[in-house]
Coordinates of C-alpha atoms and ligand atoms in Angstrom, one line a residue:
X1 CA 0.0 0.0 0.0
X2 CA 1.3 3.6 -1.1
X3 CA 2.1 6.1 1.6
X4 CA -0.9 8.4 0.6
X5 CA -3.1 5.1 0.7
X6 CA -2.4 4.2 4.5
X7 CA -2.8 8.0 5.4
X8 CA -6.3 8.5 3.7
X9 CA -7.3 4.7 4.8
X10 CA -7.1 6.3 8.5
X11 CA -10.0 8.0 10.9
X12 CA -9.0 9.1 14.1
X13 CA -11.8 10.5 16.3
X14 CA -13.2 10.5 19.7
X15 CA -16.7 10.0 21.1
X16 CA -17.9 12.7 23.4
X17 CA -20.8 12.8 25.8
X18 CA -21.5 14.0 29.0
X19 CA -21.8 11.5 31.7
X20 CA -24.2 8.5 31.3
X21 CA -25.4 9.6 27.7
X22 CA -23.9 6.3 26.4
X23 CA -20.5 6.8 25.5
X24 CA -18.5 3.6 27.0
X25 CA -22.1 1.5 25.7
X26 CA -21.8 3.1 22.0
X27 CA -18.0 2.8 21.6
X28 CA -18.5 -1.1 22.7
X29 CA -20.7 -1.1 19.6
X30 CA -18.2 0.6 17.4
X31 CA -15.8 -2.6 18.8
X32 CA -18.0 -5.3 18.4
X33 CA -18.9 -4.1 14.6
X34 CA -14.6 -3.4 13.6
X35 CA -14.2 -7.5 15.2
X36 CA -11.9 -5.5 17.7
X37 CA -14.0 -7.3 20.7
X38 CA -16.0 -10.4 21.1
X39 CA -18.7 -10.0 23.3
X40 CA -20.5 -6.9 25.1
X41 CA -19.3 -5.9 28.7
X42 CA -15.5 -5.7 27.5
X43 CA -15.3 -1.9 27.7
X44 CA -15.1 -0.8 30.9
X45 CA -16.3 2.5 31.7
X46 CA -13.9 5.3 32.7
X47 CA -16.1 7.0 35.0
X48 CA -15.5 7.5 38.3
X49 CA -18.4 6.4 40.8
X50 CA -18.2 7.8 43.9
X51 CA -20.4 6.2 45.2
X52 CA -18.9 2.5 45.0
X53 CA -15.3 2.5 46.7
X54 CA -13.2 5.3 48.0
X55 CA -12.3 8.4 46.0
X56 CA -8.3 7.2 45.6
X57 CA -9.6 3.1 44.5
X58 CA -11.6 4.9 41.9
X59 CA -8.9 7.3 40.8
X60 CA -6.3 4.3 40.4
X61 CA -9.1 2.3 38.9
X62 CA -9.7 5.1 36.3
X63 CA -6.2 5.4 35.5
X64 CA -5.9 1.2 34.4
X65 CA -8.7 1.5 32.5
X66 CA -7.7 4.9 30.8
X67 CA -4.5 3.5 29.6
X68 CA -6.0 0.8 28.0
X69 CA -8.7 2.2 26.8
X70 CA -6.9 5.3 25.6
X71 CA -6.7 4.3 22.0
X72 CA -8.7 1.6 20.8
X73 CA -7.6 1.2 17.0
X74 CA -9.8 -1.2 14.6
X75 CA -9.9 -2.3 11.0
X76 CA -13.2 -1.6 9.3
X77 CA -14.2 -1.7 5.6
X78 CA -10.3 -1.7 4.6
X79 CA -9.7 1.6 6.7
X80 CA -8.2 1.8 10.0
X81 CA -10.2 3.3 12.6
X82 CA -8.8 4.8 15.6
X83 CA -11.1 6.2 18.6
X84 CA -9.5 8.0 21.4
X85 CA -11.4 8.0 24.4
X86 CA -12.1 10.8 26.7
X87 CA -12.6 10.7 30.8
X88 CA -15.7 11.0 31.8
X89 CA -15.5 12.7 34.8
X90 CA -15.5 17.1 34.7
X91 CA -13.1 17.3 36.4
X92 CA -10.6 15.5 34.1
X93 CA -11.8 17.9 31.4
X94 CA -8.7 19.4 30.7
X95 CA -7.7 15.5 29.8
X96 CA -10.2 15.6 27.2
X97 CA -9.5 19.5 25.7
X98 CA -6.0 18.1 25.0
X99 CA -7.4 14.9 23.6
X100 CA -9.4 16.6 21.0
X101 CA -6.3 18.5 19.7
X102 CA -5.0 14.9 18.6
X103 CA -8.2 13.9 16.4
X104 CA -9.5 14.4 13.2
X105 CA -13.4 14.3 14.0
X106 CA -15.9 13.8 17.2
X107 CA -18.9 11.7 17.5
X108 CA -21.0 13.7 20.2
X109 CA -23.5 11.8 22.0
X110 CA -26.8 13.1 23.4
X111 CA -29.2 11.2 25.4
X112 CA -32.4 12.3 24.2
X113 CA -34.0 12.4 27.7
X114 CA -31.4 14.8 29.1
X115 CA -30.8 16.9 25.6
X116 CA -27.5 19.0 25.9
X117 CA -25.9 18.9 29.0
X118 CA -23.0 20.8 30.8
X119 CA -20.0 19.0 29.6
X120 CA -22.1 18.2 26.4
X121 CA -21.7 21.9 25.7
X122 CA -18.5 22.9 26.8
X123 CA -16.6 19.6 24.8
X124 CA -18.7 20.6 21.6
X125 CA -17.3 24.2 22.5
X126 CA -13.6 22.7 22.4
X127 CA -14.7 21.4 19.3
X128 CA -16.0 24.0 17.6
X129 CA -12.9 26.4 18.1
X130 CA -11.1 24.1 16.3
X131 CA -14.0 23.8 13.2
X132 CA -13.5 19.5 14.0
X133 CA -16.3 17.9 12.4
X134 CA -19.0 16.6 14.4
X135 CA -21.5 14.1 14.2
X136 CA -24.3 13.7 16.5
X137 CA -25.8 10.7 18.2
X138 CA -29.1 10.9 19.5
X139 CA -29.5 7.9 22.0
X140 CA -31.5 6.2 24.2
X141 CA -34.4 6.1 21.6
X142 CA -36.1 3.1 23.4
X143 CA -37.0 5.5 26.3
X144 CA -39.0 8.8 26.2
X145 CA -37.5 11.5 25.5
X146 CA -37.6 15.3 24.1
X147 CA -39.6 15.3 20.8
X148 CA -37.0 15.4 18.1
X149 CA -37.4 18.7 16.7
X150 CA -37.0 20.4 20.3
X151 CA -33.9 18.2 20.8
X152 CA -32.2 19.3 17.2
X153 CA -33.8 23.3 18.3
X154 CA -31.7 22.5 21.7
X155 CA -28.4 21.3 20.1
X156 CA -28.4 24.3 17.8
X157 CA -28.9 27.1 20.1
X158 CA -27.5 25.6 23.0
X159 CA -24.3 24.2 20.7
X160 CA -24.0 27.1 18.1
X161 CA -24.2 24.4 15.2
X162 CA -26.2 23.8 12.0
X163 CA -27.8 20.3 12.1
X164 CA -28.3 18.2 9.0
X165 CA -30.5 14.9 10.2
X166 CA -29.3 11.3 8.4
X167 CA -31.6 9.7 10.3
X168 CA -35.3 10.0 11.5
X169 CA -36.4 8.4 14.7
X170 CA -40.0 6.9 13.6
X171 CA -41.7 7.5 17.5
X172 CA -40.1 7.2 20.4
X173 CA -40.1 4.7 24.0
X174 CA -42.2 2.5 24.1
X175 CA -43.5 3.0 20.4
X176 CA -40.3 3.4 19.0
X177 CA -40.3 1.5 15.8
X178 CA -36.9 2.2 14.5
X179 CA -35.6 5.0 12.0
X180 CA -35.6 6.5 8.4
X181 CA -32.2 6.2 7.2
X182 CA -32.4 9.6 5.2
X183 CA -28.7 9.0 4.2
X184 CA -29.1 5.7 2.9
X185 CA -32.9 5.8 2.0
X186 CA -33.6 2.6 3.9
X187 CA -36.1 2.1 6.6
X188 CA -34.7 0.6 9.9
X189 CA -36.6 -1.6 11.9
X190 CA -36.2 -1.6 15.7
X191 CA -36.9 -5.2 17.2
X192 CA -37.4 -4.2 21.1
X193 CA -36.5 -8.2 22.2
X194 CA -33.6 -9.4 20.4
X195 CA -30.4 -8.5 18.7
X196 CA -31.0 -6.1 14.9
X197 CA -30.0 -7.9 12.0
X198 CA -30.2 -8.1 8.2
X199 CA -34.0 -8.6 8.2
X200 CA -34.8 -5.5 9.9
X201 CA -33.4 -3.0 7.3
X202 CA -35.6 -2.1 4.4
X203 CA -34.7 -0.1 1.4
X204 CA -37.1 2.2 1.0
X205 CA -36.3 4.8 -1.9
X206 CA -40.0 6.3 -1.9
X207 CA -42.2 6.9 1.6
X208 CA -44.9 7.5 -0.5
X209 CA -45.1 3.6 -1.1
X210 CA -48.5 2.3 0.5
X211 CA -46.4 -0.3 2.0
X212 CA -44.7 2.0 4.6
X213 CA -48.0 1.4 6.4
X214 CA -47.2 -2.2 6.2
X215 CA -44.2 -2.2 8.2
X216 CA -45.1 0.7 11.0
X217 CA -48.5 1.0 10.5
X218 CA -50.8 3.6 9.6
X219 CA -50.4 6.7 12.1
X220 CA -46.3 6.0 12.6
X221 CA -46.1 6.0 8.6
X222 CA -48.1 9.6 8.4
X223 CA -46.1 11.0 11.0
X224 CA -43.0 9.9 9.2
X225 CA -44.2 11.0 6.1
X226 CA -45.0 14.5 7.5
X227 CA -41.9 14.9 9.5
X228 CA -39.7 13.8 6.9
X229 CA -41.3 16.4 4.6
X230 CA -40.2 18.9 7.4
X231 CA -37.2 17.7 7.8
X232 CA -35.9 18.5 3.8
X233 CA -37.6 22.2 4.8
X234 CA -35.8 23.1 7.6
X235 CA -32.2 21.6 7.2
X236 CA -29.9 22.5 4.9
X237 CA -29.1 19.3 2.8
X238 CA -25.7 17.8 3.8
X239 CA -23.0 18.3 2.2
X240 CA -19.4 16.9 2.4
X241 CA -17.7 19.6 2.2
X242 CA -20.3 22.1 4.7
X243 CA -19.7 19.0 7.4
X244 CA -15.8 18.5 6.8
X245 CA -15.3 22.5 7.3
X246 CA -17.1 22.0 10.7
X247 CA -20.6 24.0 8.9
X248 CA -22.7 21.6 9.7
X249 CA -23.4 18.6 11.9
X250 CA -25.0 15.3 10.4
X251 CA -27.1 13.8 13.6
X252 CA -28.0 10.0 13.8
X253 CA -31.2 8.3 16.1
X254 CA -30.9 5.4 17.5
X255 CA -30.2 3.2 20.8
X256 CA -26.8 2.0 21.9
X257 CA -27.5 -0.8 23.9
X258 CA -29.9 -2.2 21.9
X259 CA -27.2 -1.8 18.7
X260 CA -29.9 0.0 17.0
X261 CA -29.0 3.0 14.1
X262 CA -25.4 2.5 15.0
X263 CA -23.7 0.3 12.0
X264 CA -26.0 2.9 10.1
X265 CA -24.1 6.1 11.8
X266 CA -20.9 4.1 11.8
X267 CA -21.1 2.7 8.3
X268 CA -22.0 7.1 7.1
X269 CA -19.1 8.0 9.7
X270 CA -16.5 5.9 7.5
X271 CA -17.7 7.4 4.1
X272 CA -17.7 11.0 5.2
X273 CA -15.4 11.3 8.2
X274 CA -12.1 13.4 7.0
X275 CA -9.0 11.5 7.2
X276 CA -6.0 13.1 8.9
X277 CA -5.9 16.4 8.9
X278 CA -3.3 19.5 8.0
X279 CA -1.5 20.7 11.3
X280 CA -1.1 23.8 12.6
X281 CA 2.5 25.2 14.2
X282 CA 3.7 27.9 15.3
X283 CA 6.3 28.2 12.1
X284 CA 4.2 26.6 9.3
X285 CA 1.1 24.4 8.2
X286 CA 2.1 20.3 8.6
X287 CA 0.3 18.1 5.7
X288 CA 0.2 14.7 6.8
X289 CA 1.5 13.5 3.3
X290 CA 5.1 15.6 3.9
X291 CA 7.7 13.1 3.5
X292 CA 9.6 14.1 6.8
X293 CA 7.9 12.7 10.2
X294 CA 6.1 14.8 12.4
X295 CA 4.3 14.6 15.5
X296 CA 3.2 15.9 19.0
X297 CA 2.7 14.7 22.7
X298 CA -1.0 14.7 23.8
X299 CA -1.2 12.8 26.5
X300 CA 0.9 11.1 28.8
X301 CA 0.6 8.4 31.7
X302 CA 3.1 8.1 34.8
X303 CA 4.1 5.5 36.5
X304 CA 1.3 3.0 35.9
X305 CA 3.7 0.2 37.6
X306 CA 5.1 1.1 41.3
X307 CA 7.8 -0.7 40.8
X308 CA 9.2 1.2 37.7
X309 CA 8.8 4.8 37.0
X310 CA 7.4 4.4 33.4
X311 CA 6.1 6.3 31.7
X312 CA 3.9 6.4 28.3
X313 CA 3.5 9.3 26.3
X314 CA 1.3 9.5 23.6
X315 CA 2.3 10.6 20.1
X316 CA -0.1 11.5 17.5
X317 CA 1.3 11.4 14.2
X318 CA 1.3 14.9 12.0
X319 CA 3.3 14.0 8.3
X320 CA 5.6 11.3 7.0
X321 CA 6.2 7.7 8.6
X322 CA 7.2 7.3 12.0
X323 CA 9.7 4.6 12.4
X324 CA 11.0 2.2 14.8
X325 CA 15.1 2.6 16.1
X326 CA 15.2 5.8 13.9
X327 CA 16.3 9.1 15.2
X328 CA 13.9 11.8 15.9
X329 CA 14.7 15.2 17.5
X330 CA 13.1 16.0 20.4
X331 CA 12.5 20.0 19.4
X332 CA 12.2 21.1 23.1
X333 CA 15.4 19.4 24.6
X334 CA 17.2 20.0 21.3
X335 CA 18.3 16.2 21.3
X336 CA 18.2 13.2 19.5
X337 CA 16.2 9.9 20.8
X338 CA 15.2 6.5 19.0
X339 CA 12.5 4.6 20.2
X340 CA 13.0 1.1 20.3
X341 CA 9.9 -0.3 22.0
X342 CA 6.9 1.8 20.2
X343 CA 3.4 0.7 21.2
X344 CA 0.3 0.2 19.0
X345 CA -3.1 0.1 19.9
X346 CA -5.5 -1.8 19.0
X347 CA -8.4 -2.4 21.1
X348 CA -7.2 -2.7 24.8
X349 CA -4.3 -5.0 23.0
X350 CA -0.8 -3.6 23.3
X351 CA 0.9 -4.2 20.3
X352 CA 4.9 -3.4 19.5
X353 CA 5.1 -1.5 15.7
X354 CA 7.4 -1.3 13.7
X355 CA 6.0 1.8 11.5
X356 CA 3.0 4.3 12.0
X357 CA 1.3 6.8 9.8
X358 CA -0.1 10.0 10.0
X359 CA -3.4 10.0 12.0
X360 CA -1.8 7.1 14.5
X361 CA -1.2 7.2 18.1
X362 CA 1.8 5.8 18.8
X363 CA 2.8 4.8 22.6
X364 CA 6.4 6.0 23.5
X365 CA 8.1 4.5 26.9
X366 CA 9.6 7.3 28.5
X367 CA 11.9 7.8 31.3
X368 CA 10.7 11.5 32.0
X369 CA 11.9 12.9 28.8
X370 CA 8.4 14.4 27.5
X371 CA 6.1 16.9 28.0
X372 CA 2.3 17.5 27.2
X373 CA 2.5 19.7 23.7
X374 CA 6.2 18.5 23.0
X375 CA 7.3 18.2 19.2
X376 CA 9.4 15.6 17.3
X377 CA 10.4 15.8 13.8
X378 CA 13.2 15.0 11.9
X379 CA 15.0 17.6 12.5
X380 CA 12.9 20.9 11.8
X381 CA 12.0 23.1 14.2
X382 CA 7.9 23.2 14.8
X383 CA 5.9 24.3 17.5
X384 CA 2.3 22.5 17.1
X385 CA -0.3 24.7 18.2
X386 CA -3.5 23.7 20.2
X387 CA -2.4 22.1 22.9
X388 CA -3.4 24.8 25.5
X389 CA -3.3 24.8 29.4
X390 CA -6.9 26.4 30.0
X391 CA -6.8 28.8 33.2
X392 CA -7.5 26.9 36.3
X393 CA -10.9 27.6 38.7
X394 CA -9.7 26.4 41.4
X395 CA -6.3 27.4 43.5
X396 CA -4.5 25.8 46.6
X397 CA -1.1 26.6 48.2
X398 CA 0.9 23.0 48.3
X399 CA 3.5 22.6 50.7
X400 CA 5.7 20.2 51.7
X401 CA 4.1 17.8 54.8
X402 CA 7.2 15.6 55.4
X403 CA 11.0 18.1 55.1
X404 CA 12.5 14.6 55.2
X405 CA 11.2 14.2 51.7
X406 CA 11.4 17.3 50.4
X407 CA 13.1 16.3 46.9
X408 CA 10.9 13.6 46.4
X409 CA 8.2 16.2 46.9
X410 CA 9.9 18.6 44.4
X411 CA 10.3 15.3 41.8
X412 CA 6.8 14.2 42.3
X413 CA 5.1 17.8 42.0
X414 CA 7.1 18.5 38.9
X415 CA 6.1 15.0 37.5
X416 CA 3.0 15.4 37.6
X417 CA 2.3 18.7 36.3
X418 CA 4.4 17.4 33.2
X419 CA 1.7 14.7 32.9
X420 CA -0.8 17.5 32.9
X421 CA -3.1 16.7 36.2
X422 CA -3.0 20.3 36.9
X423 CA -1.1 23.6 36.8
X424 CA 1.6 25.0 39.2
X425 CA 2.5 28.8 39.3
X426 CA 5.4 29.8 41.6
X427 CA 4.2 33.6 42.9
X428 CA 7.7 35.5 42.6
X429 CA 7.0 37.9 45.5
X430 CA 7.3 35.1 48.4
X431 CA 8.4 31.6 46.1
X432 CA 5.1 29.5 47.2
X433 CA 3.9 26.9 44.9
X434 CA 0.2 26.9 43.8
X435 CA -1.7 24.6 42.1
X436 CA -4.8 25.5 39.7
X437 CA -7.0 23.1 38.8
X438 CA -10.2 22.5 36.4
X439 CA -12.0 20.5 39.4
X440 CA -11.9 19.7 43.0
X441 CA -10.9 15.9 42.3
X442 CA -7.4 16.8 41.1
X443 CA -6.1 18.0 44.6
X444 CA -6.9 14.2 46.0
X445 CA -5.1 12.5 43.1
X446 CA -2.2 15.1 43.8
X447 CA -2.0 13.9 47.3
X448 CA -2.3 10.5 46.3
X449 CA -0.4 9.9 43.8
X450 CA 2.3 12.0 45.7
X451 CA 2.2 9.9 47.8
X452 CA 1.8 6.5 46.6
X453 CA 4.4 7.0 43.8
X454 CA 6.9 9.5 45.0
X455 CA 6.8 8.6 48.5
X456 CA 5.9 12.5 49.5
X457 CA 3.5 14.0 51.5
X458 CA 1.8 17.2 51.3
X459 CA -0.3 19.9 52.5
X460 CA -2.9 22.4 51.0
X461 CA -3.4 25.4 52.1
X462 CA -6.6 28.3 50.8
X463 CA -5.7 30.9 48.5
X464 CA -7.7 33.8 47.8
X465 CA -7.5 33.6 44.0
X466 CA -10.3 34.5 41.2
X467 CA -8.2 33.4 37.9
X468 CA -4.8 32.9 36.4
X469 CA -4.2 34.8 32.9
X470 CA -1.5 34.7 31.0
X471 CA 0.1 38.0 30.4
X472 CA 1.8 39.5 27.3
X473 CA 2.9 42.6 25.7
X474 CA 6.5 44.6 24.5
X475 CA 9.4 44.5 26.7
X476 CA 8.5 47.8 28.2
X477 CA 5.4 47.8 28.8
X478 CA 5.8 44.1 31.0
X479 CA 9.0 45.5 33.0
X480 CA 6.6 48.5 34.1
X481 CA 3.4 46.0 34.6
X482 CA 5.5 43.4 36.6
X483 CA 7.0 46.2 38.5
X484 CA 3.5 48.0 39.6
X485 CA 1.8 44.4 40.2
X486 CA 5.0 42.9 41.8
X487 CA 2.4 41.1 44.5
X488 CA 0.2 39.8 42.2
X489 CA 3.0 37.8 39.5
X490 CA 3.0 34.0 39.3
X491 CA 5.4 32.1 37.0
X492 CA 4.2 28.8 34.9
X493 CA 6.1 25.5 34.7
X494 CA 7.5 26.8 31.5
X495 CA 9.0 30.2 33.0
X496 CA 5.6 32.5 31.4
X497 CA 4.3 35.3 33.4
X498 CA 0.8 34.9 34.5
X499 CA -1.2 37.7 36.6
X500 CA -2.4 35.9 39.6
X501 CA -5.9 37.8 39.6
X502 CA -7.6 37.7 43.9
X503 CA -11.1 38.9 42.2
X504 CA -13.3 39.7 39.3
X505 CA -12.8 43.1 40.4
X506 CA -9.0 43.5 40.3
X507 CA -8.6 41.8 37.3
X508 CA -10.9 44.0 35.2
X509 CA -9.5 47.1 36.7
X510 CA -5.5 45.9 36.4
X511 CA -6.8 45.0 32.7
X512 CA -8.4 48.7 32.0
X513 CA -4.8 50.0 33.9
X514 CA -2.8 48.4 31.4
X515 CA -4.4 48.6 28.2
X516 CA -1.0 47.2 26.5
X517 CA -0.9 44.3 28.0
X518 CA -2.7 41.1 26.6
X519 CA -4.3 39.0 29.5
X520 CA -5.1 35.5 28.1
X521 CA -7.1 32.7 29.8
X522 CA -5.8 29.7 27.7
X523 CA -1.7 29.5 27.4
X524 CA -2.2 28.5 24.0
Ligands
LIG601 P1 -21.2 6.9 29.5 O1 -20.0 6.1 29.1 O2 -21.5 8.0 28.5 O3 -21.1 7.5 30.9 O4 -22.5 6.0 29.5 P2 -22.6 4.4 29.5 O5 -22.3 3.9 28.2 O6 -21.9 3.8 30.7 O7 -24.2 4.4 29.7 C1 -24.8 4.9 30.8 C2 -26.1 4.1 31.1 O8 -27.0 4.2 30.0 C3 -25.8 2.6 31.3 O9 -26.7 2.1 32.2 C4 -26.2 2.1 29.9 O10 -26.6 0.7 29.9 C5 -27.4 3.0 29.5 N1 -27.6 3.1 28.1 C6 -26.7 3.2 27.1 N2 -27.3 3.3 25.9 C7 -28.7 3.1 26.1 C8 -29.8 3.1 25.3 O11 -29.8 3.2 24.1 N3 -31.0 2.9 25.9 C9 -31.1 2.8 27.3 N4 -32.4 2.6 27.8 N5 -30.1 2.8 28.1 C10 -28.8 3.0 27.5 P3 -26.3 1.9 33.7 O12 -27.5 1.3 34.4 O13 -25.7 3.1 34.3 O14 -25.2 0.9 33.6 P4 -25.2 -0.7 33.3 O15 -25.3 -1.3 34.6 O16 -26.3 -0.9 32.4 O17 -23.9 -0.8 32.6

């Protein structure tokens, strides 16, 4: 196979959803149809349930499960199909932002009870600033639900997206009878006690054919019939190239756990879903069918075994062929490094490689060399944008709990803000160390895994402090604004200024002080 052949044979995506929509149930299916799994139940679900064990069983069980279920790669149809999973837990958010940099497209689930919820909206949002194309899942069909216009009405005001329906959900709950496959013109019959199969799908160019009636009966078939007719009013008419651009968002019906309307969205997801994409950096645009290797660190996972501090980091690939033994340059550290134990993914199985393409995520043992947003290449200097560290909400001094310890402390802090579990700003007027963080969560698994791994205790301690924002503007200007807000100045892990704001209040009046100077609230 050509080089250009194994690039555009690749889709690399990741389902989103908020909590309990169906995401761990509807990537199972996506499994079970590529052959990557056997039987139902082998997923396990990433989210953390408090309820069940303690807090720091559920962290570490999240963690097992995250590595191997952080890329699940399958063959299906001749193309290679990579899904990257998300947490699910808001609080491991930031996780997920830096996820999405990494893939091509999102499936975004919505359970059609609930409509659009919180982290619904603010993943889509992530999304959307990027233009990655979504598709829509509308699931949980076999319950009741929001009437499907509201729903699509929700998802576009709520979302700030153009929906284009592929499917039509013909009733809903107990008188769901399956869907109109508007994409494939087939009709798609819901069997309520047993698994879907060939029998159930009808193709049905015309719903004007009197034997519509046959198969739903009379009042389902004028409601469809009606509806449909609505339906080719009010949406645009998709379009390849509207959805690819991020224009507009196709949206499937249908019912995970029953495996119902998903081959459908999965077998329209392979047609239209882009393969990998151009790259931005900071020096160029990347094209993933450059000859030269290129590619960025998304994610990366520490010390999964006690017993050895190893580490994987997670490499998507941007242009050319990654290769086993060869030499990259590491663009940070200005070095050279071979890798001669690369991991593949494919479905929960580890697998060692010998060559990757553009659009793979490729598993790099590392002994504390990387970190989050780092570049390799073969030698050019590129900066790959979109990897941003979003401004914490919530802050906490740390401090060291045991001075016996206080290198392993140092080690372990530094560790694991390379792995990304939160953010640590040094304020330069007294030296203390403060962590920002997206959710409450993270300062347990700090103080665990500190712990646990590095042998270090530590202590929080309150901080009055509103937001972190990144600060930027001509020499002059910053040597005057650092000077007048000397109290107030913070330093990231990577040596960037950042205004350490106490309230709402002070940071909108230091902003209208110092109209030269840029605050940002992602470090991107
Ligand atoms: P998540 O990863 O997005 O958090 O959701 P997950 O797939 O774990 O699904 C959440 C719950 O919703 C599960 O039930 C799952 O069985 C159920 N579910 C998924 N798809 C459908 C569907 O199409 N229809 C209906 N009625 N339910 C669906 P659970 O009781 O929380 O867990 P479990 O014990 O069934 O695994």
């Amino acid at each position: 196979m050509s080089f250009t052949e194994e690039i555009s044979r690749r889709k690399t995506f990741a389902i989103i959803a908020h909590p309990d929509a169906g995401k761990t149930t509807l990537t199972e299916k996506l499994l079970l149809f590529g052959g990557a799994i056997q039987t139902a139940g082998a997923v396990k679900s990433n989210k953390i349930k408090k309820s069940t064990v303690s807090d720091f069983m559920e962290i570490e069980r999240q963690r097992g499960i995250s590595v191997s279920t952080s890329v699940m790669g399958f063959d299906y149809r001749d193309l290679q199909i990579n899904i990257l999973d998300t947490p699910g837990h808001e609080d491991f958010a930031e996780d997920t932002y830096r996820t999405l940099t990494a893939v091509d497209s999102a499936i975004v689930v919505v359970d059609v009870a609930n409509g659009v919820e919180k982290q619904t909206e603010k993943l889509t949002k992530v999304c959307r600033m990027r233009d990655t194309p979504i598709i829509f899942f509308v699931n949980k069909m076999d319950r009741e639900g929001k009437d499907a216009f509201d729903l699509l009405d929700e998802i576009e005001q709520k979302l700030s997206v153009r929906v284009c329906p592929l499917s039509w959900p013909i009733g809903m709950g107990s008188r769901f009878k399956g869907v109109y496959n508007l994409y494939a013109k087939s009709l798609v019959l819901f069997n309520p006690h047993g698994t879907q199969d060939e029998g159930d799908l009808i193709i049905f160019e015309d719903l004007a054919d009197p034997d519509l009636e046959k198969y739903i009966g009379e009042t389902p078939a004028r409601e469809l019939r009606t509806e449909v007719e609505m339906v080719e009013t009010v949406y645009p008419e998709f379009s390849r190239e509207e959805y690819a651009n991020g224009n507009i968002c196709p949206v499937f019906f249908g019912s995970a756990v029953n495996n119902f309307g998903v081959k459908e969205m999965l077998d329209c997801f392979v047609e239209i879903a882009p393969p990998p994409l151009p790259r931005i950096t900071e020096e160029r645009v990347v094209l993933p069918e450059e000859e030269k290797f290129s590619g960025f660190i998304f994610k990366i996972f520490a010390n999964m075994d006690p017993r050895h501090r190893d580490r994987i980091a997670f490499l998507r690939i941007c242009s050319g062929k990654f290769e086993r033994n060869k030499n990259y340059r590491h663009i940070r550290l200005g070095r050279e490094m071979k890798f001669p134990n690369p991991t593949a993914f494919m479905a929960s199985r580890k697998t060692l490689l010998d060559e990757a393409f553009p659009g793979d995520v490729v598993g790099l043992y590392d002994s504390g060399n990387f970190k989050i947003g780092d570049t390799l290449t073969e030698g050019e200097i590129l900066h790959f944008k979109g990897i941003p560290s979003f401004s914490p909400e919530q802050f906490r001094y740390v401090e060291n709990a045991d001075p016996l310890k206080q290198k392993q402390f140092a080690k372990g802090l530094d560790q694991l803000m390379d792995e990304g579990v939160a953010q640590m700003f040094i304020r330069q007027s007294d030296g203390r160390r403060i962590i920002g963080t997206v959710g409450a969560l993270q300062f347990d698994v700090i103080q665990h895994r500190l712990e646990s791994e590095y042998n270090a205790k530590c202590r929080y301690e309150p901080v009055s402090l509103h937001k972190a924002a990144w600060v930027h503007g001509s020499a002059a200007d910053m040597k005057e604004f650092l000077e007048r807000r000397k109290r107030d100045i913070g330093k990231d892990k990577d040596d960037n200024w950042v205004f350490l704001a106490e309230t709402g209040w002070v940071l909108q009046t230091v902003q209208e002080a110092f109209p030269n100077i840029e605050f940002r609230f992602t470090s991107e």
